[in-house]
PDB file of C-alpha atoms in Angstrom:
ATOM      1  CA  MET A   1     -67.552  11.102  42.965  1.00  0.00           C
ATOM      2  CA  THR A   2     -64.415  12.738  44.390  1.00  0.00           C
ATOM      3  CA  ILE A   3     -60.942  11.196  44.299  1.00  0.00           C
ATOM      4  CA  LYS A   4     -60.931  10.354  48.023  1.00  0.00           C
ATOM      5  CA  PHE A   5     -63.859   7.947  47.545  1.00  0.00           C
ATOM      6  CA  LEU A   6     -62.124   5.982  44.805  1.00  0.00           C
ATOM      7  CA  ALA A   7     -60.111   2.820  45.341  1.00  0.00           C
ATOM      8  CA  GLU A   8     -56.518   3.889  45.963  1.00  0.00           C
ATOM      9  CA  ASP A   9     -55.299   2.209  42.770  1.00  0.00           C
ATOM     10  CA  ASP A  10     -57.649   4.448  40.761  1.00  0.00           C
ATOM     11  CA  ARG A  11     -56.780   7.746  42.433  1.00  0.00           C
ATOM     12  CA  PRO A  12     -53.585   8.600  40.503  1.00  0.00           C
ATOM     13  CA  ARG A  13     -55.341   8.021  37.175  1.00  0.00           C
ATOM     14  CA  GLU A  14     -58.310  10.125  38.219  1.00  0.00           C
ATOM     15  CA  LYS A  15     -55.991  12.873  39.453  1.00  0.00           C
ATOM     16  CA  PHE A  16     -54.184  12.771  36.111  1.00  0.00           C
ATOM     17  CA  LEU A  17     -57.463  13.278  34.258  1.00  0.00           C
ATOM     18  CA  LEU A  18     -58.717  16.033  36.558  1.00  0.00           C
ATOM     19  CA  LYS A  19     -55.531  18.003  37.217  1.00  0.00           C
ATOM     20  CA  GLY A  20     -52.995  16.939  34.584  1.00  0.00           C
ATOM     21  CA  LYS A  21     -49.675  15.116  34.613  1.00  0.00           C
ATOM     22  CA  ASN A  22     -47.765  17.864  36.430  1.00  0.00           C
ATOM     23  CA  SER A  23     -49.951  17.426  39.509  1.00  0.00           C
ATOM     24  CA  LEU A  24     -48.780  13.855  40.096  1.00  0.00           C
ATOM     25  CA  SER A  25     -46.098  12.894  42.605  1.00  0.00           C
ATOM     26  CA  ASP A  26     -43.337  10.456  41.700  1.00  0.00           C
ATOM     27  CA  SER A  27     -45.091   7.651  43.545  1.00  0.00           C
ATOM     28  CA  GLU A  28     -48.349   8.375  41.732  1.00  0.00           C
ATOM     29  CA  LEU A  29     -46.600   8.235  38.361  1.00  0.00           C
ATOM     30  CA  LEU A  30     -45.003   4.917  39.256  1.00  0.00           C
ATOM     31  CA  ALA A  31     -48.357   3.599  40.475  1.00  0.00           C
ATOM     32  CA  ILE A  32     -49.914   4.393  37.093  1.00  0.00           C
ATOM     33  CA  ILE A  33     -47.096   2.529  35.333  1.00  0.00           C
ATOM     34  CA  MET A  34     -47.654  -0.549  37.509  1.00  0.00           C
ATOM     35  CA  GLY A  35     -51.441  -0.388  37.248  1.00  0.00           C
ATOM     36  CA  SER A  36     -52.185  -2.350  40.414  1.00  0.00           C
ATOM     37  CA  GLY A  37     -50.681  -3.333  43.717  1.00  0.00           C
ATOM     38  CA  SER A  38     -50.817  -6.579  45.643  1.00  0.00           C
ATOM     39  CA  ARG A  39     -53.422  -8.241  47.810  1.00  0.00           C
ATOM     40  CA  ASP A  40     -52.002  -6.466  50.844  1.00  0.00           C
ATOM     41  CA  GLU A  41     -51.293  -2.978  49.502  1.00  0.00           C
ATOM     42  CA  SER A  42     -52.377  -0.603  46.757  1.00  0.00           C
ATOM     43  CA  ALA A  43     -50.274   0.319  43.755  1.00  0.00           C
ATOM     44  CA  LEU A  44     -49.620   3.685  45.392  1.00  0.00           C
ATOM     45  CA  GLU A  45     -48.345   2.114  48.601  1.00  0.00           C
ATOM     46  CA  LEU A  46     -46.192  -0.303  46.615  1.00  0.00           C
ATOM     47  CA  ALA A  47     -44.819   2.577  44.527  1.00  0.00           C
ATOM     48  CA  ARG A  48     -43.875   4.508  47.670  1.00  0.00           C
ATOM     49  CA  LYS A  49     -42.069   1.451  49.041  1.00  0.00           C
ATOM     50  CA  ILE A  50     -40.109   0.891  45.807  1.00  0.00           C
ATOM     51  CA  LEU A  51     -39.089   4.543  45.534  1.00  0.00           C
ATOM     52  CA  ALA A  52     -38.114   4.716  49.196  1.00  0.00           C
ATOM     53  CA  SER A  53     -35.712   1.804  48.620  1.00  0.00           C
ATOM     54  CA  VAL A  54     -33.748   3.961  46.140  1.00  0.00           C
ATOM     55  CA  ASN A  55     -34.007   7.229  48.105  1.00  0.00           C
ATOM     56  CA  ASN A  56     -36.764   8.438  45.773  1.00  0.00           C
ATOM     57  CA  ASN A  57     -34.260   8.765  42.954  1.00  0.00           C
ATOM     58  CA  TRP A  58     -35.291   7.790  39.413  1.00  0.00           C
ATOM     59  CA  HIS A  59     -31.653   7.319  38.361  1.00  0.00           C
ATOM     60  CA  GLN A  60     -31.138   4.808  41.148  1.00  0.00           C
ATOM     61  CA  LEU A  61     -34.356   3.049  40.271  1.00  0.00           C
ATOM     62  CA  SER A  62     -33.199   2.660  36.678  1.00  0.00           C
ATOM     63  CA  LEU A  63     -30.221   0.618  37.935  1.00  0.00           C
ATOM     64  CA  LEU A  64     -32.487  -2.103  39.294  1.00  0.00           C
ATOM     65  CA  SER A  65     -32.941  -5.214  37.212  1.00  0.00           C
ATOM     66  CA  SER A  66     -36.236  -7.018  36.717  1.00  0.00           C
ATOM     67  CA  LYS A  67     -35.101  -9.550  39.328  1.00  0.00           C
ATOM     68  CA  ASP A  68     -34.414  -6.730  41.793  1.00  0.00           C
ATOM     69  CA  LEU A  69     -37.880  -5.297  41.248  1.00  0.00           C
ATOM     70  CA  MET A  70     -39.562  -8.677  41.509  1.00  0.00           C
ATOM     71  CA  LYS A  71     -38.272  -8.964  45.091  1.00  0.00           C
ATOM     72  CA  PHE A  72     -41.041  -6.547  46.066  1.00  0.00           C
ATOM     73  CA  LYS A  73     -44.264  -8.369  46.881  1.00  0.00           C
ATOM     74  CA  GLY A  74     -46.796  -7.547  44.191  1.00  0.00           C
ATOM     75  CA  VAL A  75     -44.245  -6.955  41.434  1.00  0.00           C
ATOM     76  CA  GLY A  76     -44.227  -9.738  38.901  1.00  0.00           C
ATOM     77  CA  GLU A  77     -42.387  -9.980  35.626  1.00  0.00           C
ATOM     78  CA  VAL A  78     -44.916  -7.865  33.697  1.00  0.00           C
ATOM     79  CA  LYS A  79     -44.810  -4.985  36.189  1.00  0.00           C
ATOM     80  CA  ALA A  80     -41.027  -5.120  36.395  1.00  0.00           C
ATOM     81  CA  ILE A  81     -40.720  -4.934  32.613  1.00  0.00           C
ATOM     82  CA  SER A  82     -43.228  -2.048  32.507  1.00  0.00           C
ATOM     83  CA  ILE A  83     -41.190  -0.058  35.039  1.00  0.00           C
ATOM     84  CA  ILE A  84     -37.899  -0.684  33.245  1.00  0.00           C
ATOM     85  CA  ALA A  85     -39.419   0.142  29.853  1.00  0.00           C
ATOM     86  CA  ALA A  86     -40.859   3.438  31.141  1.00  0.00           C
ATOM     87  CA  LEU A  87     -37.495   4.441  32.597  1.00  0.00           C
ATOM     88  CA  GLU A  88     -35.759   3.537  29.344  1.00  0.00           C
ATOM     89  CA  ILE A  89     -38.170   5.777  27.415  1.00  0.00           C
ATOM     90  CA  GLY A  90     -37.301   8.627  29.767  1.00  0.00           C
ATOM     91  CA  LYS A  91     -33.590   7.976  29.271  1.00  0.00           C
ATOM     92  CA  ARG A  92     -33.866   7.991  25.485  1.00  0.00           C
ATOM     93  CA  ARG A  93     -36.019  11.129  25.524  1.00  0.00           C
ATOM     94  CA  SER A  94     -33.415  12.982  27.608  1.00  0.00           C
ATOM     95  CA  VAL A  95     -30.692  12.443  25.014  1.00  0.00           C
ATOM     96  CA  GLN A  96     -32.859  12.996  21.961  1.00  0.00           C
ATOM     97  CA  GLU A  97     -32.820  16.306  20.173  1.00  0.00           C
ATOM     98  CA  ILE A  98     -36.009  18.328  20.062  1.00  0.00           C
ATOM     99  CA  PRO A  99     -37.309  18.210  16.473  1.00  0.00           C
ATOM    100  CA  TYR A 100     -36.422  21.321  14.503  1.00  0.00           C
ATOM    101  CA  ARG A 101     -39.402  23.560  13.871  1.00  0.00           C
ATOM    102  CA  PRO A 102     -38.845  26.076  11.085  1.00  0.00           C
ATOM    103  CA  ILE A 103     -40.064  29.634  11.539  1.00  0.00           C
ATOM    104  CA  ILE A 104     -42.177  31.233   8.830  1.00  0.00           C
ATOM    105  CA  SER A 105     -41.590  34.968   8.593  1.00  0.00           C
ATOM    106  CA  ASN A 106     -42.926  35.645   5.094  1.00  0.00           C
ATOM    107  CA  SER A 107     -44.539  34.053   2.056  1.00  0.00           C
ATOM    108  CA  SER A 108     -41.178  32.933   0.694  1.00  0.00           C
ATOM    109  CA  ASP A 109     -40.530  30.850   3.816  1.00  0.00           C
ATOM    110  CA  ALA A 110     -43.945  29.225   3.431  1.00  0.00           C
ATOM    111  CA  TYR A 111     -43.383  28.546  -0.265  1.00  0.00           C
ATOM    112  CA  LEU A 112     -40.061  26.817   0.411  1.00  0.00           C
ATOM    113  CA  ILE A 113     -41.787  24.475   2.860  1.00  0.00           C
ATOM    114  CA  LEU A 114     -44.793  23.749   0.661  1.00  0.00           C
ATOM    115  CA  LYS A 115     -43.404  23.631  -2.858  1.00  0.00           C
ATOM    116  CA  ASN A 116     -42.135  20.059  -2.597  1.00  0.00           C
ATOM    117  CA  HIS A 117     -45.651  18.960  -1.689  1.00  0.00           C
ATOM    118  CA  LEU A 118     -47.516  20.899  -4.354  1.00  0.00           C
ATOM    119  CA  THR A 119     -45.454  21.053  -7.539  1.00  0.00           C
ATOM    120  CA  ASP A 120     -45.525  18.413 -10.308  1.00  0.00           C
ATOM    121  CA  LEU A 121     -49.142  17.442  -9.566  1.00  0.00           C
ATOM    122  CA  ARG A 122     -51.877  16.879 -12.150  1.00  0.00           C
ATOM    123  CA  THR A 123     -54.763  17.543  -9.783  1.00  0.00           C
ATOM    124  CA  GLU A 124     -55.318  20.157  -7.122  1.00  0.00           C
ATOM    125  CA  GLU A 125     -54.443  19.457  -3.514  1.00  0.00           C
ATOM    126  CA  PHE A 126     -55.150  21.614  -0.499  1.00  0.00           C
ATOM    127  CA  TRP A 127     -52.560  21.781   2.290  1.00  0.00           C
ATOM    128  CA  ALA A 128     -52.256  23.691   5.540  1.00  0.00           C
ATOM    129  CA  VAL A 129     -49.343  24.719   7.723  1.00  0.00           C
ATOM    130  CA  PHE A 130     -50.133  25.201  11.404  1.00  0.00           C
ATOM    131  CA  LEU A 131     -48.033  27.573  13.509  1.00  0.00           C
ATOM    132  CA  ASN A 132     -47.678  28.507  17.166  1.00  0.00           C
ATOM    133  CA  GLN A 133     -47.455  32.016  18.624  1.00  0.00           C
ATOM    134  CA  SER A 134     -43.775  32.239  17.641  1.00  0.00           C
ATOM    135  CA  ASN A 135     -44.643  31.415  14.013  1.00  0.00           C
ATOM    136  CA  LYS A 136     -42.914  28.061  14.357  1.00  0.00           C
ATOM    137  CA  VAL A 137     -44.357  25.210  12.316  1.00  0.00           C
ATOM    138  CA  VAL A 138     -46.062  22.673  14.565  1.00  0.00           C
ATOM    139  CA  HIS A 139     -47.811  20.594  11.907  1.00  0.00           C
ATOM    140  CA  ILE A 140     -48.254  20.273   8.150  1.00  0.00           C
ATOM    141  CA  SER A 141     -51.005  18.258   6.537  1.00  0.00           C
ATOM    142  CA  LYS A 142     -52.815  17.607   3.276  1.00  0.00           C
ATOM    143  CA  LEU A 143     -56.515  18.200   3.807  1.00  0.00           C
ATOM    144  CA  THR A 144     -58.024  17.399   0.434  1.00  0.00           C
ATOM    145  CA  GLN A 145     -57.210  16.132  -3.027  1.00  0.00           C
ATOM    146  CA  GLY A 146     -59.522  17.252  -5.776  1.00  0.00           C
ATOM    147  CA  GLY A 147     -60.109  17.030  -9.472  1.00  0.00           C
ATOM    148  CA  ILE A 148     -58.526  18.882 -12.344  1.00  0.00           C
ATOM    149  CA  SER A 149     -60.172  22.207 -11.512  1.00  0.00           C
ATOM    150  CA  GLN A 150     -60.754  22.389  -7.779  1.00  0.00           C
ATOM    151  CA  SER A 151     -60.181  20.861  -4.379  1.00  0.00           C
ATOM    152  CA  ILE A 152     -63.050  21.123  -1.892  1.00  0.00           C
ATOM    153  CA  VAL A 153     -62.020  22.195   1.623  1.00  0.00           C
ATOM    154  CA  ASP A 154     -63.844  21.191   4.804  1.00  0.00           C
ATOM    155  CA  VAL A 155     -63.331  24.164   7.125  1.00  0.00           C
ATOM    156  CA  ARG A 156     -64.371  22.084  10.142  1.00  0.00           C
ATOM    157  CA  ILE A 157     -61.543  19.608   9.585  1.00  0.00           C
ATOM    158  CA  LEU A 158     -59.075  22.457   9.070  1.00  0.00           C
ATOM    159  CA  PHE A 159     -59.849  24.073  12.404  1.00  0.00           C
ATOM    160  CA  LYS A 160     -60.177  20.795  14.274  1.00  0.00           C
ATOM    161  CA  THR A 161     -56.598  20.063  13.191  1.00  0.00           C
ATOM    162  CA  ALA A 162     -55.546  23.558  14.279  1.00  0.00           C
ATOM    163  CA  LEU A 163     -57.119  23.085  17.706  1.00  0.00           C
ATOM    164  CA  ASP A 164     -55.595  19.621  18.080  1.00  0.00           C
ATOM    165  CA  HIS A 165     -52.134  21.169  17.621  1.00  0.00           C
ATOM    166  CA  PHE A 166     -52.817  24.306  19.694  1.00  0.00           C
ATOM    167  CA  SER A 167     -52.146  26.468  16.652  1.00  0.00           C
ATOM    168  CA  THR A 168     -52.634  30.220  16.708  1.00  0.00           C
ATOM    169  CA  GLY A 169     -51.929  30.734  13.018  1.00  0.00           C
ATOM    170  CA  ILE A 170     -52.641  28.937   9.749  1.00  0.00           C
ATOM    171  CA  ILE A 171     -51.217  29.190   6.254  1.00  0.00           C
ATOM    172  CA  ILE A 172     -53.273  27.456   3.606  1.00  0.00           C
ATOM    173  CA  ALA A 173     -52.029  26.527   0.155  1.00  0.00           C
ATOM    174  CA  HIS A 174     -53.110  24.759  -2.984  1.00  0.00           C
ATOM    175  CA  ASN A 175     -51.683  24.201  -6.419  1.00  0.00           C
ATOM    176  CA  HIS A 176     -52.895  25.218  -9.874  1.00  0.00           C
ATOM    177  CA  PRO A 177     -51.873  22.477 -12.313  1.00  0.00           C
ATOM    178  CA  SER A 178     -52.860  24.823 -15.143  1.00  0.00           C
ATOM    179  CA  GLY A 179     -49.957  27.109 -14.261  1.00  0.00           C
ATOM    180  CA  SER A 180     -52.189  30.137 -13.652  1.00  0.00           C
ATOM    181  CA  LEU A 181     -51.409  32.247 -10.589  1.00  0.00           C
ATOM    182  CA  LYS A 182     -54.707  34.108 -10.731  1.00  0.00           C
ATOM    183  CA  PRO A 183     -57.017  33.225  -7.807  1.00  0.00           C
ATOM    184  CA  SER A 184     -60.376  31.850  -8.875  1.00  0.00           C
ATOM    185  CA  THR A 185     -63.688  33.011  -7.467  1.00  0.00           C
ATOM    186  CA  GLU A 186     -63.758  29.801  -5.415  1.00  0.00           C
ATOM    187  CA  ASP A 187     -60.251  30.531  -4.089  1.00  0.00           C
ATOM    188  CA  LEU A 188     -61.315  33.968  -2.894  1.00  0.00           C
ATOM    189  CA  SER A 189     -64.524  32.628  -1.380  1.00  0.00           C
ATOM    190  CA  ILE A 190     -62.929  29.820   0.637  1.00  0.00           C
ATOM    191  CA  THR A 191     -60.188  32.179   1.823  1.00  0.00           C
ATOM    192  CA  GLN A 192     -62.767  34.591   3.222  1.00  0.00           C
ATOM    193  CA  LYS A 193     -64.711  31.734   4.807  1.00  0.00           C
ATOM    194  CA  ILE A 194     -61.601  30.395   6.542  1.00  0.00           C
ATOM    195  CA  LYS A 195     -60.536  33.874   7.645  1.00  0.00           C
ATOM    196  CA  GLU A 196     -63.917  34.532   9.269  1.00  0.00           C
ATOM    197  CA  ALA A 197     -63.968  31.151  10.999  1.00  0.00           C
ATOM    198  CA  GLY A 198     -60.440  31.778  12.279  1.00  0.00           C
ATOM    199  CA  ASN A 199     -61.429  35.146  13.711  1.00  0.00           C
ATOM    200  CA  THR A 200     -64.155  33.449  15.731  1.00  0.00           C
ATOM    201  CA  LEU A 201     -61.675  30.923  17.156  1.00  0.00           C
ATOM    202  CA  SER A 202     -58.778  33.411  17.560  1.00  0.00           C
ATOM    203  CA  ILE A 203     -56.755  31.438  15.006  1.00  0.00           C
ATOM    204  CA  GLN A 204     -55.386  33.824  12.395  1.00  0.00           C
ATOM    205  CA  LEU A 205     -55.280  33.008   8.718  1.00  0.00           C
ATOM    206  CA  LEU A 206     -51.822  34.329   7.862  1.00  0.00           C
ATOM    207  CA  ASP A 207     -51.723  33.594   4.151  1.00  0.00           C
ATOM    208  CA  HIS A 208     -53.152  31.617   1.269  1.00  0.00           C
ATOM    209  CA  ILE A 209     -50.585  30.569  -1.302  1.00  0.00           C
ATOM    210  CA  ILE A 210     -51.219  29.346  -4.824  1.00  0.00           C
ATOM    211  CA  ILE A 211     -48.353  27.243  -6.124  1.00  0.00           C
ATOM    212  CA  THR A 212     -47.528  26.412  -9.725  1.00  0.00           C
ATOM    213  CA  GLN A 213     -44.644  24.531 -11.285  1.00  0.00           C
ATOM    214  CA  ASP A 214     -41.993  27.120 -10.528  1.00  0.00           C
ATOM    215  CA  THR A 215     -43.494  30.061  -8.661  1.00  0.00           C
ATOM    216  CA  TYR A 216     -46.300  31.156  -6.342  1.00  0.00           C
ATOM    217  CA  CYS A 217     -48.861  33.820  -5.515  1.00  0.00           C
ATOM    218  CA  SER A 218     -49.357  35.006  -1.927  1.00  0.00           C
ATOM    219  CA  PHE A 219     -52.757  36.406  -0.934  1.00  0.00           C
ATOM    220  CA  SER A 220     -51.075  38.288   1.885  1.00  0.00           C
ATOM    221  CA  ASP A 221     -48.484  39.916  -0.407  1.00  0.00           C
ATOM    222  CA  GLU A 222     -51.198  40.828  -2.897  1.00  0.00           C
ATOM    223  CA  GLY A 223     -53.475  42.350  -0.256  1.00  0.00           C
ATOM    224  CA  LEU A 224     -56.202  39.749  -0.784  1.00  0.00           C
ATOM    225  CA  LEU A 225     -56.646  38.703   2.859  1.00  0.00           C
TER     226      LEU A 225
END
């Protein structure tokens, strides 16, 4: 079924799903916020009428009170509050700073980010840092928590998380409560497994770091990748 055969109230939502948010006009965005129109007109027609009353200017629309909005037939208290709340979110977003994303250029940068998560632990934990094409950190997460000797890693979960965050690079890390920096056979095996899976998905394994109480070992620095 194409968009033109849908009820007009459903068309902006369907267009959003098919073509993305940037394809929507201002009136279509407002129609989605309202959800429905009135008995006499669709949400899209009502949205056009509301925007036309403020010269299609979001700043002017934000000056309207709930009582002002409720003067339009088909806009009750719930719709008026939804419109005002959406505009307030946009206002707060515009003045909010973009969260700082550290850049990882070497193993030392990665260690500084991960050490607070992986020191002073009695059991092994496996963490991953996900990076974009500029090597900026987009996400950090603990994937597993194991026993005294090992932490089992599910490679599927690792790469699902990477894909969810549009990562192009991964740094994996785990701790050795024993204090040994020497990679185990299992460490080498899982590193190779993750590297090969990453190659298939074009997501590069940049490093694997073993962290102890006060220092670390980088697979990349040691030529083990």
